[in-house]
mmCIF file of C-alpha atoms and ligand atoms in Angstrom:
data_model
loop_
_atom_site.group_PDB
_atom_site.id
_atom_site.type_symbol
_atom_site.label_atom_id
_atom_site.label_comp_id
_atom_site.label_asym_id
_atom_site.label_seq_id
_atom_site.Cartn_x
_atom_site.Cartn_y
_atom_site.Cartn_z
ATOM 1 C CA UNK A 3 101.165 69.108 112.763
ATOM 2 C CA UNK A 4 102.151 69.916 109.145
ATOM 3 C CA UNK A 5 102.418 73.500 107.902
ATOM 4 C CA UNK A 6 99.038 75.017 107.129
ATOM 5 C CA UNK A 7 97.895 77.630 104.628
ATOM 6 C CA UNK A 8 96.454 80.908 105.872
ATOM 7 C CA UNK A 9 92.896 80.203 104.633
ATOM 8 C CA UNK A 10 91.453 78.968 107.915
ATOM 9 C CA UNK A 11 93.538 81.398 109.997
ATOM 10 C CA UNK A 12 92.191 84.381 108.053
ATOM 11 C CA UNK A 13 88.583 83.189 108.091
ATOM 12 C CA UNK A 14 88.661 82.986 111.895
ATOM 13 C CA UNK A 15 90.655 86.200 112.290
ATOM 14 C CA UNK A 16 88.179 88.121 110.118
ATOM 15 C CA UNK A 17 85.192 86.796 112.027
ATOM 16 C CA UNK A 18 86.881 87.188 115.407
ATOM 17 C CA UNK A 19 88.200 90.739 114.953
ATOM 18 C CA UNK A 20 91.871 89.948 115.416
ATOM 19 C CA UNK A 21 94.900 89.555 113.130
ATOM 20 C CA UNK A 22 97.632 86.981 112.615
ATOM 21 C CA UNK A 23 101.214 88.156 113.084
ATOM 22 C CA UNK A 24 103.523 87.565 110.121
ATOM 23 C CA UNK A 25 107.061 87.713 111.447
ATOM 24 C CA UNK A 26 110.177 87.697 109.260
ATOM 25 C CA UNK A 27 112.655 84.915 109.963
ATOM 26 C CA UNK A 28 116.343 84.981 109.095
ATOM 27 C CA UNK A 29 118.073 82.585 111.492
ATOM 28 C CA UNK A 30 117.506 79.924 114.139
ATOM 29 C CA UNK A 31 117.216 82.248 117.121
ATOM 30 C CA UNK A 32 114.540 84.340 115.427
ATOM 31 C CA UNK A 33 112.539 81.237 114.421
ATOM 32 C CA UNK A 34 112.807 79.860 117.964
ATOM 33 C CA UNK A 35 111.922 83.150 119.662
ATOM 34 C CA UNK A 36 108.766 83.566 117.549
ATOM 35 C CA UNK A 37 107.720 79.907 117.848
ATOM 36 C CA UNK A 38 108.196 79.813 121.624
ATOM 37 C CA UNK A 39 106.179 83.009 122.055
ATOM 38 C CA UNK A 40 103.308 81.844 119.838
ATOM 39 C CA UNK A 41 103.251 78.353 121.347
ATOM 40 C CA UNK A 42 103.086 79.622 124.924
ATOM 41 C CA UNK A 43 100.228 81.963 124.034
ATOM 42 C CA UNK A 44 98.475 79.397 121.800
ATOM 43 C CA UNK A 45 98.458 81.795 118.860
ATOM 44 C CA UNK A 46 98.525 80.814 115.178
ATOM 45 C CA UNK A 47 101.488 82.416 113.448
ATOM 46 C CA UNK A 48 102.930 83.118 109.998
ATOM 47 C CA UNK A 49 106.690 82.773 109.550
ATOM 48 C CA UNK A 50 107.743 84.730 106.506
ATOM 49 C CA UNK A 51 110.889 84.633 104.438
ATOM 50 C CA UNK A 52 112.111 87.427 102.184
ATOM 51 C CA UNK A 53 114.422 87.100 99.180
ATOM 52 C CA UNK A 54 117.092 88.626 101.435
ATOM 53 C CA UNK A 55 116.518 85.949 104.085
ATOM 54 C CA UNK A 56 116.830 83.218 101.451
ATOM 55 C CA UNK A 57 120.058 84.765 100.267
ATOM 56 C CA UNK A 58 121.424 85.050 103.828
ATOM 57 C CA UNK A 59 120.350 81.733 105.369
ATOM 58 C CA UNK A 60 119.562 79.672 102.231
ATOM 59 C CA UNK A 61 116.191 78.162 101.392
ATOM 60 C CA UNK A 62 116.977 74.671 102.725
ATOM 61 C CA UNK A 63 118.194 75.904 106.107
ATOM 62 C CA UNK A 64 115.107 78.030 106.599
ATOM 63 C CA UNK A 65 112.772 75.203 105.554
ATOM 64 C CA UNK A 66 114.488 72.771 107.935
ATOM 65 C CA UNK A 67 114.413 75.285 110.801
ATOM 66 C CA UNK A 68 110.695 75.742 110.312
ATOM 67 C CA UNK A 69 110.177 71.975 110.025
ATOM 68 C CA UNK A 70 112.052 71.570 113.311
ATOM 69 C CA UNK A 71 109.594 73.998 114.872
ATOM 70 C CA UNK A 72 106.747 71.697 113.841
ATOM 71 C CA UNK A 73 108.350 68.912 115.892
ATOM 72 C CA UNK A 74 108.590 71.174 118.939
ATOM 73 C CA UNK A 75 105.228 72.895 118.702
ATOM 74 C CA UNK A 76 101.632 71.936 117.892
ATOM 75 C CA UNK A 77 100.299 75.393 116.964
ATOM 76 C CA UNK A 78 99.193 76.338 113.443
ATOM 77 C CA UNK A 79 102.135 77.688 111.441
ATOM 78 C CA UNK A 80 102.100 78.943 107.851
ATOM 79 C CA UNK A 81 105.317 79.452 105.899
ATOM 80 C CA UNK A 82 105.077 82.440 103.596
ATOM 81 C CA UNK A 83 107.265 84.080 100.950
ATOM 82 C CA UNK A 84 107.460 87.812 101.686
ATOM 83 C CA UNK A 85 107.609 90.193 98.682
ATOM 84 C CA UNK A 86 108.141 87.714 95.868
ATOM 85 C CA UNK A 87 109.012 89.976 92.947
ATOM 86 C CA UNK A 88 108.439 87.567 90.074
ATOM 87 C CA UNK A 89 107.033 84.204 89.028
ATOM 88 C CA UNK A 90 110.305 82.280 89.464
ATOM 89 C CA UNK A 91 110.891 82.992 93.156
ATOM 90 C CA UNK A 92 107.227 82.206 93.884
ATOM 91 C CA UNK A 93 107.476 78.931 91.964
ATOM 92 C CA UNK A 94 110.674 78.009 93.764
ATOM 93 C CA UNK A 95 109.017 78.543 97.178
ATOM 94 C CA UNK A 96 105.828 76.724 96.129
ATOM 95 C CA UNK A 97 107.890 73.761 94.882
ATOM 96 C CA UNK A 98 110.097 74.017 97.969
ATOM 97 C CA UNK A 99 107.441 73.557 100.657
ATOM 98 C CA UNK A 100 106.002 77.007 101.409
ATOM 99 C CA UNK A 101 102.252 77.122 102.050
ATOM 100 C CA UNK A 102 101.771 80.761 101.067
ATOM 101 C CA UNK A 103 103.497 83.234 98.747
ATOM 102 C CA UNK A 104 103.278 86.934 98.136
ATOM 103 C CA UNK A 105 103.605 88.195 94.598
ATOM 104 C CA UNK A 106 104.378 91.876 94.911
ATOM 105 C CA UNK A 107 103.487 93.352 91.563
ATOM 106 C CA UNK A 108 102.851 96.794 93.027
ATOM 107 C CA UNK A 109 105.671 98.401 91.053
ATOM 108 C CA UNK A 110 104.002 97.397 87.789
ATOM 109 C CA UNK A 111 101.043 98.956 86.013
ATOM 110 C CA UNK A 112 97.588 97.754 87.107
ATOM 111 C CA UNK A 113 97.300 95.492 84.050
ATOM 112 C CA UNK A 114 100.806 94.027 84.402
ATOM 113 C CA UNK A 115 100.262 93.492 88.137
ATOM 114 C CA UNK A 116 97.079 91.558 87.320
ATOM 115 C CA UNK A 117 98.826 89.468 84.664
ATOM 116 C CA UNK A 118 101.764 88.521 86.911
ATOM 117 C CA UNK A 119 99.605 87.888 89.982
ATOM 118 C CA UNK A 120 97.205 85.698 88.003
ATOM 119 C CA UNK A 121 100.100 83.626 86.679
ATOM 120 C CA UNK A 122 101.347 82.995 90.239
ATOM 121 C CA UNK A 123 97.827 82.257 91.525
ATOM 122 C CA UNK A 124 97.241 79.628 88.836
ATOM 123 C CA UNK A 125 100.468 77.807 89.696
ATOM 124 C CA UNK A 126 100.052 78.195 93.462
ATOM 125 C CA UNK A 127 96.449 77.018 93.586
ATOM 126 C CA UNK A 128 97.284 73.977 91.477
ATOM 127 C CA UNK A 129 99.767 73.088 94.245
ATOM 128 C CA UNK A 130 97.558 73.859 97.271
ATOM 129 C CA UNK A 131 99.358 77.120 98.075
ATOM 130 C CA UNK A 132 97.663 80.465 98.764
ATOM 131 C CA UNK A 133 98.684 83.849 97.346
ATOM 132 C CA UNK A 134 98.871 87.412 98.675
ATOM 133 C CA UNK A 135 98.841 90.206 96.101
ATOM 134 C CA UNK A 136 99.488 93.917 96.535
ATOM 135 C CA UNK A 137 97.795 97.043 95.247
ATOM 136 C CA UNK A 138 99.235 100.483 96.022
ATOM 137 C CA UNK A 139 102.785 101.381 97.000
ATOM 138 C CA UNK A 140 104.108 101.679 100.535
ATOM 139 C CA UNK A 141 105.884 104.990 101.003
ATOM 140 C CA UNK A 142 108.966 105.625 103.087
ATOM 141 C CA UNK A 143 109.870 108.941 104.684
ATOM 142 C CA UNK A 144 113.074 108.893 102.689
ATOM 143 C CA UNK A 145 110.981 109.217 99.546
ATOM 144 C CA UNK A 146 110.906 112.724 98.253
ATOM 145 C CA UNK A 147 107.225 112.921 97.500
ATOM 146 C CA UNK A 148 104.796 115.784 97.459
ATOM 147 C CA UNK A 149 101.242 115.444 98.764
ATOM 148 C CA UNK A 150 99.725 114.708 95.378
ATOM 149 C CA UNK A 151 102.266 112.011 94.612
ATOM 150 C CA UNK A 152 101.792 110.574 98.100
ATOM 151 C CA UNK A 153 98.058 110.346 97.525
ATOM 152 C CA UNK A 154 98.662 108.435 94.329
ATOM 153 C CA UNK A 155 100.538 105.751 96.289
ATOM 154 C CA UNK A 156 97.623 104.779 98.500
ATOM 155 C CA UNK A 157 95.565 101.834 97.327
ATOM 156 C CA UNK A 158 92.663 102.986 95.173
ATOM 157 C CA UNK A 159 89.497 101.394 96.588
ATOM 158 C CA UNK A 160 87.841 101.355 93.168
ATOM 159 C CA UNK A 161 90.541 98.991 91.837
ATOM 160 C CA UNK A 162 90.394 96.281 94.502
ATOM 161 C CA UNK A 163 87.299 94.400 93.409
ATOM 162 C CA UNK A 164 88.491 94.056 89.824
ATOM 163 C CA UNK A 165 91.973 93.069 91.014
ATOM 164 C CA UNK A 166 90.845 90.245 93.267
ATOM 165 C CA UNK A 167 88.272 89.007 90.733
ATOM 166 C CA UNK A 168 90.669 88.919 87.798
ATOM 167 C CA UNK A 169 93.654 87.493 89.708
ATOM 168 C CA UNK A 170 91.986 85.064 92.103
ATOM 169 C CA UNK A 171 94.305 86.119 94.987
ATOM 170 C CA UNK A 172 93.513 84.910 98.492
ATOM 171 C CA UNK A 173 94.508 88.086 100.364
ATOM 172 C CA UNK A 174 95.469 91.634 99.467
ATOM 173 C CA UNK A 175 98.188 93.920 100.856
ATOM 174 C CA UNK A 176 97.162 97.571 100.752
ATOM 175 C CA UNK A 177 98.897 100.919 101.241
ATOM 176 C CA UNK A 178 97.216 103.187 103.807
ATOM 177 C CA UNK A 179 100.236 104.997 105.235
ATOM 178 C CA UNK A 180 102.413 102.280 106.744
ATOM 179 C CA UNK A 181 105.961 101.903 105.445
ATOM 180 C CA UNK A 182 108.883 99.525 105.741
ATOM 181 C CA UNK A 183 111.788 99.950 108.140
ATOM 182 C CA UNK A 184 112.305 101.709 111.468
ATOM 183 C CA UNK A 185 112.000 105.294 110.198
ATOM 184 C CA UNK A 186 108.379 105.668 109.228
ATOM 185 C CA UNK A 187 107.744 109.243 110.296
ATOM 186 C CA UNK A 188 109.904 112.298 110.865
ATOM 187 C CA UNK A 189 110.476 113.277 114.502
ATOM 188 C CA UNK A 190 107.628 115.647 115.395
ATOM 189 C CA UNK A 191 105.445 114.385 112.544
ATOM 190 C CA UNK A 192 102.132 112.917 113.663
ATOM 191 C CA UNK A 193 101.733 109.268 112.592
ATOM 192 C CA UNK A 194 98.642 108.871 110.449
ATOM 193 C CA UNK A 195 96.938 105.911 108.792
ATOM 194 C CA UNK A 196 94.171 106.266 106.202
ATOM 195 C CA UNK A 197 91.451 104.316 107.972
ATOM 196 C CA UNK A 198 88.954 105.899 105.588
ATOM 197 C CA UNK A 199 90.600 104.018 102.690
ATOM 198 C CA UNK A 200 90.648 100.779 104.698
ATOM 199 C CA UNK A 201 86.931 101.147 105.498
ATOM 200 C CA UNK A 202 86.071 101.822 101.875
ATOM 201 C CA UNK A 203 88.019 98.744 100.759
ATOM 202 C CA UNK A 204 86.306 96.642 103.427
ATOM 203 C CA UNK A 205 82.929 97.902 102.196
ATOM 204 C CA UNK A 206 83.728 96.955 98.605
ATOM 205 C CA UNK A 207 85.100 93.469 99.320
ATOM 206 C CA UNK A 208 83.386 92.298 102.521
ATOM 207 C CA UNK A 209 84.898 89.193 104.081
ATOM 208 C CA UNK A 210 88.125 89.452 102.086
ATOM 209 C CA UNK A 211 91.367 89.330 104.139
ATOM 210 C CA UNK A 212 93.510 92.462 104.035
ATOM 211 C CA UNK A 213 97.240 92.576 104.827
ATOM 212 C CA UNK A 214 99.237 95.420 106.377
ATOM 213 C CA UNK A 215 102.942 95.599 105.590
ATOM 214 C CA UNK A 216 105.353 97.951 107.293
ATOM 215 C CA UNK A 217 103.560 97.595 110.615
ATOM 216 C CA UNK A 218 106.356 97.772 113.164
ATOM 217 C CA UNK A 219 105.715 100.114 116.070
ATOM 218 C CA UNK A 220 109.363 100.846 116.846
ATOM 219 C CA UNK A 221 109.433 100.648 120.637
ATOM 220 C CA UNK A 222 111.259 103.679 122.031
ATOM 221 C CA UNK A 223 112.496 101.453 124.846
ATOM 222 C CA UNK A 224 114.576 99.410 122.372
ATOM 223 C CA UNK A 225 115.705 102.480 120.444
ATOM 224 C CA UNK A 226 116.980 104.004 123.699
ATOM 225 C CA UNK A 227 118.749 100.792 124.764
ATOM 226 C CA UNK A 228 120.543 100.654 121.406
ATOM 227 C CA UNK A 229 121.472 104.334 121.581
ATOM 228 C CA UNK A 230 122.664 104.010 125.196
ATOM 229 C CA UNK A 231 124.881 101.046 124.443
ATOM 230 C CA UNK A 232 127.018 102.211 121.582
ATOM 231 C CA UNK A 233 124.475 102.121 118.742
ATOM 232 C CA UNK A 234 124.401 105.151 116.483
ATOM 233 C CA UNK A 235 120.755 104.671 115.564
ATOM 234 C CA UNK A 236 119.030 107.917 114.642
ATOM 235 C CA UNK A 237 115.620 108.570 116.199
ATOM 236 C CA UNK A 238 113.141 106.081 114.785
ATOM 237 C CA UNK A 239 109.345 106.321 114.807
ATOM 238 C CA UNK A 240 106.843 103.574 113.937
ATOM 239 C CA UNK A 241 103.096 102.989 113.744
ATOM 240 C CA UNK A 242 101.413 103.545 117.128
ATOM 241 C CA UNK A 243 100.167 100.276 118.589
ATOM 242 C CA UNK A 244 96.632 101.650 119.151
ATOM 243 C CA UNK A 245 96.324 102.165 115.378
ATOM 244 C CA UNK A 246 97.429 98.603 114.690
ATOM 245 C CA UNK A 247 94.997 97.281 117.302
ATOM 246 C CA UNK A 248 92.241 99.199 115.543
ATOM 247 C CA UNK A 249 93.325 97.738 112.185
ATOM 248 C CA UNK A 250 93.455 94.201 113.628
ATOM 249 C CA UNK A 251 89.792 94.497 114.620
ATOM 250 C CA UNK A 252 88.827 95.307 111.015
ATOM 251 C CA UNK A 253 89.307 93.383 107.760
ATOM 252 C CA UNK A 254 93.066 93.351 108.360
ATOM 253 C CA UNK A 255 93.870 89.692 109.028
ATOM 254 C CA UNK A 256 97.682 89.713 108.618
ATOM 255 C CA UNK A 257 100.087 92.238 110.123
ATOM 256 C CA UNK A 258 103.733 92.135 108.981
ATOM 257 C CA UNK A 259 106.452 92.766 111.531
ATOM 258 C CA UNK A 260 110.174 92.623 110.905
ATOM 259 C CA UNK A 261 111.872 95.831 112.088
ATOM 260 C CA UNK A 262 110.541 95.400 115.643
ATOM 261 C CA UNK A 263 112.256 91.999 115.864
ATOM 262 C CA UNK A 264 115.512 93.476 114.546
ATOM 263 C CA UNK A 265 115.384 96.306 117.080
ATOM 264 C CA UNK A 266 114.552 93.972 119.973
ATOM 265 C CA UNK A 267 117.300 91.496 119.151
ATOM 266 C CA UNK A 268 119.877 94.242 118.626
ATOM 267 C CA UNK A 269 118.867 95.998 121.851
ATOM 268 C CA UNK A 270 119.227 92.763 123.837
ATOM 269 C CA UNK A 271 122.594 91.896 122.353
ATOM 270 C CA UNK A 272 123.997 95.436 122.633
ATOM 271 C CA UNK A 273 122.972 95.700 126.268
ATOM 272 C CA UNK A 274 124.431 92.283 127.081
ATOM 273 C CA UNK A 275 127.715 93.024 125.322
ATOM 274 C CA UNK A 276 128.008 96.411 127.023
ATOM 275 C CA UNK A 277 127.638 94.723 130.415
ATOM 276 C CA UNK A 278 129.778 91.663 129.681
ATOM 277 C CA UNK A 279 132.674 93.153 127.794
ATOM 278 C CA UNK A 280 134.814 90.013 127.923
ATOM 279 C CA UNK A 281 132.107 87.687 126.541
ATOM 280 C CA UNK A 282 132.884 86.048 123.212
ATOM 281 C CA UNK A 283 130.645 82.963 123.235
ATOM 282 C CA UNK A 284 127.887 83.624 120.649
ATOM 283 C CA UNK A 285 125.546 81.321 122.559
ATOM 284 C CA UNK A 286 125.540 83.763 125.468
ATOM 285 C CA UNK A 287 124.510 86.862 123.545
ATOM 286 C CA UNK A 288 122.269 85.008 121.101
ATOM 287 C CA UNK A 289 120.366 83.539 124.056
ATOM 288 C CA UNK A 290 119.607 87.105 125.104
ATOM 289 C CA UNK A 291 118.754 88.114 121.532
ATOM 290 C CA UNK A 292 116.355 85.162 121.235
ATOM 291 C CA UNK A 293 114.654 86.095 124.512
ATOM 292 C CA UNK A 294 114.144 89.676 123.319
ATOM 293 C CA UNK A 295 112.547 88.364 120.106
ATOM 294 C CA UNK A 296 110.272 86.121 122.173
ATOM 295 C CA UNK A 297 109.283 89.009 124.452
ATOM 296 C CA UNK A 298 108.410 91.350 121.596
ATOM 297 C CA UNK A 299 106.360 88.667 119.794
ATOM 298 C CA UNK A 300 104.424 87.895 122.985
ATOM 299 C CA UNK A 301 103.737 91.586 123.401
ATOM 300 C CA UNK A 302 102.434 91.829 119.810
ATOM 301 C CA UNK A 303 100.201 88.778 120.167
ATOM 302 C CA UNK A 304 98.676 90.051 123.417
ATOM 303 C CA UNK A 305 98.418 93.780 122.894
ATOM 304 C CA UNK A 306 98.396 94.393 119.140
ATOM 305 C CA UNK A 307 97.145 91.346 117.230
ATOM 306 C CA UNK A 308 94.664 89.918 119.730
ATOM 307 C CA UNK A 309 95.486 86.364 118.590
ATOM 308 C CA UNK A 310 96.248 84.844 122.006
ATOM 309 C CA UNK A 311 94.385 81.579 122.538
ATOM 310 C CA UNK A 312 93.066 81.538 118.958
ATOM 311 C CA UNK A 313 94.853 78.335 117.956
ATOM 312 C CA UNK A 314 92.168 75.709 117.679
HETATM 313 O O1 LIG B 21 109.520 94.036 103.852
HETATM 314 C C1 LIG B 21 110.685 93.758 104.004
HETATM 315 C C2 LIG B 21 111.120 92.904 105.135
HETATM 316 O O2 LIG B 21 111.375 93.694 106.276
HETATM 317 C C3 LIG B 21 112.274 92.050 104.736
HETATM 318 O O3 LIG B 21 113.453 92.789 104.700
HETATM 319 O O4 LIG B 21 114.453 92.212 102.504
HETATM 320 O O5 LIG B 21 115.872 93.041 104.396
HETATM 321 O O6 LIG B 21 114.896 90.751 104.464
HETATM 322 P P1 LIG B 21 114.748 92.164 103.954
HETATM 323 P P1 LIG B 22 108.389 96.578 109.149
HETATM 324 O O1 LIG B 22 109.648 97.063 108.529
HETATM 325 O O2 LIG B 22 107.516 97.702 109.585
HETATM 326 O O3 LIG B 22 108.637 95.597 110.259
HETATM 327 O O4 LIG B 22 107.558 95.792 108.008
HETATM 328 C C1 LIG B 22 107.881 94.460 107.681
HETATM 329 C C2 LIG B 22 107.187 93.999 106.451
HETATM 330 O O5 LIG B 22 106.260 94.595 105.945
HETATM 331 C C3 LIG B 22 107.647 92.734 105.864
HETATM 332 O O6 LIG B 22 106.995 92.459 104.665
HETATM 333 ZN ZN1 LIG B 23 106.505 94.184 103.514
#
């Protein structure tokens, strides 16, 4: 089956009260781990590529890895650009075979974000590609922000309708308290998501697919394995899975997960290398890393996203 866009996936996810996992891919083992997990559970999936992934693995390698997946699997797969920061990278991915792109204009003013997003939408739609935009800024705990400034970062519900109307985007990433990376909350701090903002957005744009970035849960099991096997990872805290499950049942149709894959793969490899100190064949430890990626993706599909068996 060829790559698909996210249009049909999101329509069904919205109506069915589940979400599609968007997993970041950077190399063959990650692509294989995700694809095997999703295929076994008959779940549609989004493979997403950041600018950093393109720099690391190169566009052509990533495209060919994903194309190889299509020969091995018959599930619905969309290939998405994660956090495109300008027209050129979006155009390059649209021309280069992606079926979905994100234009992240969230660092710009409202008007400039609209202008840039609209430009990408016009080009993408003319080429059969769908577009994710973003309104609001994801915070990180490293940011030195006071409460007032933090409030200003959340997506403003009264801007969303105008944004989607004037840009023509197909989905919208919003900021309700998630953040990128493995350190989302301070130890002792209670994780909190602004479901009130999500509900208000859903009320204003019913039926429109919402995207959550920065949605890794940061399994303490993996953190502990890394710490116990030579890793100097400081304590990391993510978004509780119950909150993501709740979000997946709402207008949130796409949930972005990268850090959880990194932690799983690193935990698997560190544990293996600690046990087999004389091993130097990359195939041995990468087999373990790939299996850990597969396990974490299966867990997400079953217990967070609710997308098992939704591939039809
Ligand atoms: O949102 C960011 C993703 O986790 C991608 O991270 O830019 O290091 O590839 P990256
Ligand atoms: P995490 O860092 O929480 O995995 O978020 C990934 C992401 O949002 C990719 O766009
Ligand atoms: Zn993101």
